[in-house]
GROMACS .gro file of C-alpha atoms in nm:
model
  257
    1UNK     CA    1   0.000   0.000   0.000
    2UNK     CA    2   0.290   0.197   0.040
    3UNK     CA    3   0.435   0.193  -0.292
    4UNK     CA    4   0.106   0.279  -0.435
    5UNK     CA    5   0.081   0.552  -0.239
    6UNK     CA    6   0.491   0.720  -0.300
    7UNK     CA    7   0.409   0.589  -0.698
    8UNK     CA    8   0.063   0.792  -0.688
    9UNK     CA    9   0.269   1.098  -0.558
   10UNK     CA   10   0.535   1.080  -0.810
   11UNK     CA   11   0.286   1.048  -1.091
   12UNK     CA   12   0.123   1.411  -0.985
   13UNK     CA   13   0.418   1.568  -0.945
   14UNK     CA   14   0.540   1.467  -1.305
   15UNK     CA   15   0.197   1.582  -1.441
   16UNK     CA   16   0.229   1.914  -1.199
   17UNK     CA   17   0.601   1.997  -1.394
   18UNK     CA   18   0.462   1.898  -1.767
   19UNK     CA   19   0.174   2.146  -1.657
   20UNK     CA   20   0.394   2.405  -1.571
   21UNK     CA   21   0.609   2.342  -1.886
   22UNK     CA   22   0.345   2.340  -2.116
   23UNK     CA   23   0.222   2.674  -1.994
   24UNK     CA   24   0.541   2.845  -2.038
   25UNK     CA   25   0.541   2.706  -2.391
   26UNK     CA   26   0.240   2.854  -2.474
   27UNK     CA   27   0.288   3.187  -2.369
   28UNK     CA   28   0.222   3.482  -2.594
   29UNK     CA   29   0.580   3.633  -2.692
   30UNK     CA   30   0.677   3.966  -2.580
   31UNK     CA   31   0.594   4.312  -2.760
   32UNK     CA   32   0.975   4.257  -2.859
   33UNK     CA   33   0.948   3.975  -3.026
   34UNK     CA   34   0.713   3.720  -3.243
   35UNK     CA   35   0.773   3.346  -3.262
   36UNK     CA   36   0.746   3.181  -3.587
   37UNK     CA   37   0.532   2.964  -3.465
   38UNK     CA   38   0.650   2.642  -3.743
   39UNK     CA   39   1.042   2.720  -3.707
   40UNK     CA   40   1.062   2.840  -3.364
   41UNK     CA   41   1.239   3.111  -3.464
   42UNK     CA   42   1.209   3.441  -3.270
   43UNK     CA   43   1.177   3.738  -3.500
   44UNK     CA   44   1.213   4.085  -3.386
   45UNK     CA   45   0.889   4.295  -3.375
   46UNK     CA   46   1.073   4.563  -3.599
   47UNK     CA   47   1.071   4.353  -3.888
   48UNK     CA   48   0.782   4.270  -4.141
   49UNK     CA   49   0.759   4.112  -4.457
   50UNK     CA   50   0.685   4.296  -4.820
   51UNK     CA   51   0.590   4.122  -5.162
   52UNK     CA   52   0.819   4.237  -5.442
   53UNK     CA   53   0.803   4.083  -5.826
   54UNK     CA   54   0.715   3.786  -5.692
   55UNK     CA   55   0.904   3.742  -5.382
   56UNK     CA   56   0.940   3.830  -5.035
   57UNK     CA   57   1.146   4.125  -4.975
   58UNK     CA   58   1.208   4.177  -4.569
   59UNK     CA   59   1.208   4.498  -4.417
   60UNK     CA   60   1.372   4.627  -4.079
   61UNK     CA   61   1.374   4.954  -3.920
   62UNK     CA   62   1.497   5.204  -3.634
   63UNK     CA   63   1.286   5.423  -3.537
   64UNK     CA   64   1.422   5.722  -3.357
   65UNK     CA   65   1.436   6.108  -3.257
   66UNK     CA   66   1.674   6.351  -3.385
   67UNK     CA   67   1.860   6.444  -3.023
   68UNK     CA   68   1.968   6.080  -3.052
   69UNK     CA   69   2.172   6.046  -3.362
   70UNK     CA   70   2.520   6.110  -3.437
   71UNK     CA   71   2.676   6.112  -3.774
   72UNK     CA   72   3.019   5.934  -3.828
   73UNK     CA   73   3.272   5.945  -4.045
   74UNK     CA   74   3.472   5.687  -4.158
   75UNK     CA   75   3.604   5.779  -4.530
   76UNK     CA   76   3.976   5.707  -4.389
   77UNK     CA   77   3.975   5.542  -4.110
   78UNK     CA   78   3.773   5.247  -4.262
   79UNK     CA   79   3.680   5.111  -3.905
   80UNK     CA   80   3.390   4.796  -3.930
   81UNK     CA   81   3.028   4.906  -3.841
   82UNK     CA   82   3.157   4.649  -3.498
   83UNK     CA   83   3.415   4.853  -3.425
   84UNK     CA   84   3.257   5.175  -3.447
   85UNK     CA   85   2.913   5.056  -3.231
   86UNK     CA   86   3.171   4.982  -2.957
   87UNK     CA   87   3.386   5.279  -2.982
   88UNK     CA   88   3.132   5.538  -2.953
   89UNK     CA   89   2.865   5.324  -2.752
   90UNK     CA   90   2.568   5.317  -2.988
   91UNK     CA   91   2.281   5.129  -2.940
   92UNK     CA   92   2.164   5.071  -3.311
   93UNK     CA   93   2.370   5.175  -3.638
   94UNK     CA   94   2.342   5.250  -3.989
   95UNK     CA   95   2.552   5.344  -4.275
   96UNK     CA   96   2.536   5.715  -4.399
   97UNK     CA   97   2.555   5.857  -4.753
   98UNK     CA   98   2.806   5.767  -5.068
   99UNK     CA   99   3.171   5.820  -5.119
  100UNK     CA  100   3.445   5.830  -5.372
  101UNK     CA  101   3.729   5.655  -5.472
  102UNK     CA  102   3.959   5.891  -5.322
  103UNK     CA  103   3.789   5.826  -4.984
  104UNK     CA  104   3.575   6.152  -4.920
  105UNK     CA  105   3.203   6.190  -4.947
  106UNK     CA  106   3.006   6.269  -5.260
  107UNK     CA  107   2.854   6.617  -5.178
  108UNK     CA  108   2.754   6.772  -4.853
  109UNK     CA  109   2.879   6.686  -4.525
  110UNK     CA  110   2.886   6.862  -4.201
  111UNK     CA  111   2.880   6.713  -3.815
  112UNK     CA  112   2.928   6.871  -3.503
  113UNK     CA  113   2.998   7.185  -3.692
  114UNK     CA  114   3.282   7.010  -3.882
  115UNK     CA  115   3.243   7.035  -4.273
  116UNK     CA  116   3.399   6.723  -4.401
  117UNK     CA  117   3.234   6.742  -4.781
  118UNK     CA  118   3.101   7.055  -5.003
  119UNK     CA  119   2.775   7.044  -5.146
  120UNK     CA  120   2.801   6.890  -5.514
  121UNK     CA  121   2.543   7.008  -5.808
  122UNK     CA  122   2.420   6.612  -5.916
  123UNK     CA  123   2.105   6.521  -6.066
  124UNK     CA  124   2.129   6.162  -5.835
  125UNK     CA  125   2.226   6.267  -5.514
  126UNK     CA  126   1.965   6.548  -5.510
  127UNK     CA  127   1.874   6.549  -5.132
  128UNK     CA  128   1.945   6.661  -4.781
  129UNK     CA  129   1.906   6.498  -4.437
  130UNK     CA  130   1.965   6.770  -4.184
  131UNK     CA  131   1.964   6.793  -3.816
  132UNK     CA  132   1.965   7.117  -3.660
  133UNK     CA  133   2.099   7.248  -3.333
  134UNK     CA  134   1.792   7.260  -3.190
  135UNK     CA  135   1.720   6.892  -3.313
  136UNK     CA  136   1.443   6.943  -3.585
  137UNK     CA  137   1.518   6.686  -3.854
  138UNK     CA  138   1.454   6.753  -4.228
  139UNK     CA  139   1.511   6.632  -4.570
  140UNK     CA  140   1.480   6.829  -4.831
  141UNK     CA  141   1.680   6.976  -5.154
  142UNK     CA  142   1.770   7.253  -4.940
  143UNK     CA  143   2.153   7.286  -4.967
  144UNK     CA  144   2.196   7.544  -4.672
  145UNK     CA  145   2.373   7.444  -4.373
  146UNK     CA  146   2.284   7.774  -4.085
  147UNK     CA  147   2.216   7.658  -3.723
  148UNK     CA  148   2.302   7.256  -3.845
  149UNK     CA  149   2.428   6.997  -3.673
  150UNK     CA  150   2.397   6.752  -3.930
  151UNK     CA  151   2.372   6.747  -4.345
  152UNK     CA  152   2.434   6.477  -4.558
  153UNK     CA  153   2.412   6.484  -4.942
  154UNK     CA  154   2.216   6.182  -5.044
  155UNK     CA  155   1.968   6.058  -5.321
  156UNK     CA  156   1.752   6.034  -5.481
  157UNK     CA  157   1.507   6.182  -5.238
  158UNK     CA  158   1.190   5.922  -5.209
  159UNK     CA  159   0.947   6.106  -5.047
  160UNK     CA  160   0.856   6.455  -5.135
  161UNK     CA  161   0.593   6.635  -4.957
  162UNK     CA  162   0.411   6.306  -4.874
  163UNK     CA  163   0.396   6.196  -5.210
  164UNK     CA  164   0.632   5.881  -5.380
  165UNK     CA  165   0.881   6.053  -5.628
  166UNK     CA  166   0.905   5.909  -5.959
  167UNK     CA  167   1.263   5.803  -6.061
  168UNK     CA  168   1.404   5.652  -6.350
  169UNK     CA  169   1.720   5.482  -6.302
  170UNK     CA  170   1.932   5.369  -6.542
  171UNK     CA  171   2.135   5.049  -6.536
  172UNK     CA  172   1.941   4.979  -6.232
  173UNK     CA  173   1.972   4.643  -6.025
  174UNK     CA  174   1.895   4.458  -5.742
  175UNK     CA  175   2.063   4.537  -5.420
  176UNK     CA  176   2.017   4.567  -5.070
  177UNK     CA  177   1.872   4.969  -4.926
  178UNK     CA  178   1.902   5.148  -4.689
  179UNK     CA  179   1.690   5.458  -4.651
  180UNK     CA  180   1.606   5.762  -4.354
  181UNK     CA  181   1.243   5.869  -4.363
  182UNK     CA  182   1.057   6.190  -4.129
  183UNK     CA  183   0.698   6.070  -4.009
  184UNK     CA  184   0.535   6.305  -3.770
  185UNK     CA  185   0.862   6.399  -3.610
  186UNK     CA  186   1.005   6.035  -3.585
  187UNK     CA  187   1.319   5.932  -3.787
  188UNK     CA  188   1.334   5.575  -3.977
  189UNK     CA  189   1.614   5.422  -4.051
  190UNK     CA  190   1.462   5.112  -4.281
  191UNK     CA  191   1.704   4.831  -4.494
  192UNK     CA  192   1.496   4.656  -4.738
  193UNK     CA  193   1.700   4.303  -4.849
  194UNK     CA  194   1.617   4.000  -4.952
  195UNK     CA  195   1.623   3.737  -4.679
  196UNK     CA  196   1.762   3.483  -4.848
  197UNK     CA  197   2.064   3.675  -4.963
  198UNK     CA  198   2.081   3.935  -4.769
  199UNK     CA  199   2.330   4.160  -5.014
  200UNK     CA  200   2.031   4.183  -5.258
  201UNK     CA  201   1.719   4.381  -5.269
  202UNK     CA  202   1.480   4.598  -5.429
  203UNK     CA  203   1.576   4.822  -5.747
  204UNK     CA  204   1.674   5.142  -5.645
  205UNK     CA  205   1.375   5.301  -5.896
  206UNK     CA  206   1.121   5.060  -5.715
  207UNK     CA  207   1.201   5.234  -5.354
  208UNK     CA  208   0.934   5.521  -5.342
  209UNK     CA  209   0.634   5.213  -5.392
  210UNK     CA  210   0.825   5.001  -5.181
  211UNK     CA  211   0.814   5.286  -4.859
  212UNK     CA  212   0.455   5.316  -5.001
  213UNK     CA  213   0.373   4.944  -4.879
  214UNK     CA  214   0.590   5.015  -4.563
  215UNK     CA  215   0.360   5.305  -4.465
  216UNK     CA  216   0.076   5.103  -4.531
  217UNK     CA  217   0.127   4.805  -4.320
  218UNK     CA  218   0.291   5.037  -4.021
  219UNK     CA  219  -0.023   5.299  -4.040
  220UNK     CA  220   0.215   5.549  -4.059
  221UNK     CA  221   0.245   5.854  -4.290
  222UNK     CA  222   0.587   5.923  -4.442
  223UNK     CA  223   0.680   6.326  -4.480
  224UNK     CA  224   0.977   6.285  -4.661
  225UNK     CA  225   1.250   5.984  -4.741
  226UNK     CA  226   1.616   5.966  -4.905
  227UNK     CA  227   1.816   5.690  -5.020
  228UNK     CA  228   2.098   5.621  -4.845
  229UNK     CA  229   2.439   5.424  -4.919
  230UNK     CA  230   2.346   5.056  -5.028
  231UNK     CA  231   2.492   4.749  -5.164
  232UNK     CA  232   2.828   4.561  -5.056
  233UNK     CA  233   2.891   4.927  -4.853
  234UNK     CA  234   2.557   4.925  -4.655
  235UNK     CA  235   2.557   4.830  -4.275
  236UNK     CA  236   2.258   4.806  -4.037
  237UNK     CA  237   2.228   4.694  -3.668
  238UNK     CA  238   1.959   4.668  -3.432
  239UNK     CA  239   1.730   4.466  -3.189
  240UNK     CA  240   1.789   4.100  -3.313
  241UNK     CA  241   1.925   4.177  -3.660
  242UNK     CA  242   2.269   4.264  -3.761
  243UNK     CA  243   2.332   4.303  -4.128
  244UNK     CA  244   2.722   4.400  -4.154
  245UNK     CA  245   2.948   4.502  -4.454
  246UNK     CA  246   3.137   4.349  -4.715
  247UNK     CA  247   3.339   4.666  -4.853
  248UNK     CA  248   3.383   4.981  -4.577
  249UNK     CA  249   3.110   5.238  -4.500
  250UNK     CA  250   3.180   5.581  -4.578
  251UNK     CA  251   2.988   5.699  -4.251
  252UNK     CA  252   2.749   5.597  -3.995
  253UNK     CA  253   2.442   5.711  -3.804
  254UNK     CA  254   2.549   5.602  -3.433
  255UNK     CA  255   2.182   5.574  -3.261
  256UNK     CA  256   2.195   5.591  -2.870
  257UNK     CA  257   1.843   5.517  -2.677
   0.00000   0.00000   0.00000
């Protein structure tokens, strides 16, 4: 009678863990992250998924405030998007505009009241991100740098007014973006690649749509938006997704929380 009775009170307490167990399984991720629930996989809640000829292009984003970005440059010193997130302490990280073979940028660039670059006349790079000393954000075509913190020369601009811009690129291809967009006084920081190889993405000409469908499925309306550095140079790190550099970034927007 013993034994049945020490067997009966092993058998609840197995049943009492696999209860427990169970119920942790089955608990609703956090606002931080979603489960896949067929891999298992957690995916970061900044992330969502966009059709695109066919295919699924990914998209992932930091969203942000102007007082908390710092602009980087790195045309000489050539330092890894790594290095430079440890250096200066940032919290999330993306590459900045283009540069040239001789290692300086294409166009405008100015931060902390240090002019690295002169603006350039260029029918591409047609755009302005700007952060001024009191921390409004713009981006615009607006070459004047008074009272700014930040300006980088960038293009083409996206997002005009609220409205897509129409481009029409020539030789375009596939590659992964990177672009900074203004909603309602928030920054975005978005890289649009292809998940399954993650250098690749959307044309360049097929960007202002693509931000389009990104509004859409965040309920969120974009002010303005201009392309950033992409490609092989491109560099983006965040919450659960690091997406680092094959050739050097020119710059980087260092993002502290």
């Amino acid at each position: 009678m013993r034994k049945i009775y020490i067997f009966s009170i092993v058998v609840l307490a197995f049943l009492a863990v696999l209860f427990i167990a169970l119920t942790i399984v089955n608990q609703t991720p956090s606002t931080q992250e979603q489960t896949n629930e067929t891999s298992g996989i957690v995916t970061p809640a900044n992330t969502l998924n966009l059709n695109y000829n066919g295919k699924t292009l990914k998209a992932v984003w930091i969203e942000t405030v102007a007082d908390k970005i710092s602009l980087i440059p790195n045309f000489n010193e050539k330092e890894t998007a790594f290095d430079v997130t440890d250096k200066y302490k940032c919290d999330e990280l993306t590459n900045g505009g283009f540069y040239s073979l001789e290692n300086a940028p294409i166009g405008l660039f100015v931060t902390d009241d240090k002019r690295v670059g002169e603006y350039q006349e260029n029918l591409l790079f047609n755009g302005f991100f700007k952060i001024s000393k009191t921390n409004i954000a713009s981006i615009s075509t607006d070459s004047q740098t008074q009272n700014t913190r930040i300006a980088l020369q960038s293009g083409p601009i996206l997002f005009q007014n609220n409205y897509p811009t129409s481009l029409k690129i020539n030789s375009d291809k596939e590659s992964r973006r990177i672009v900074v967009a203004l909603s309602n006084g928030k920054i975005f920081f978005i890289a649009f690649y292809d998940p399954k190889s993650v250098y690749q993405g959307p044309n360049l000409g097929d960007l202002p749509s693509l931000l389009s469908d990104f509004a859409k499925a965040k309920n969120i309306k974009i002010d303005d938006a201009l392309n950033l550095d992409g490609g092989s140079a491109s560099s983006f790190h965040t919450t659960g997704i690091s997406l680092p550099e094959l050739s050097p970034s020119g710059s980087f927007f260092c993002i502290k929380k």
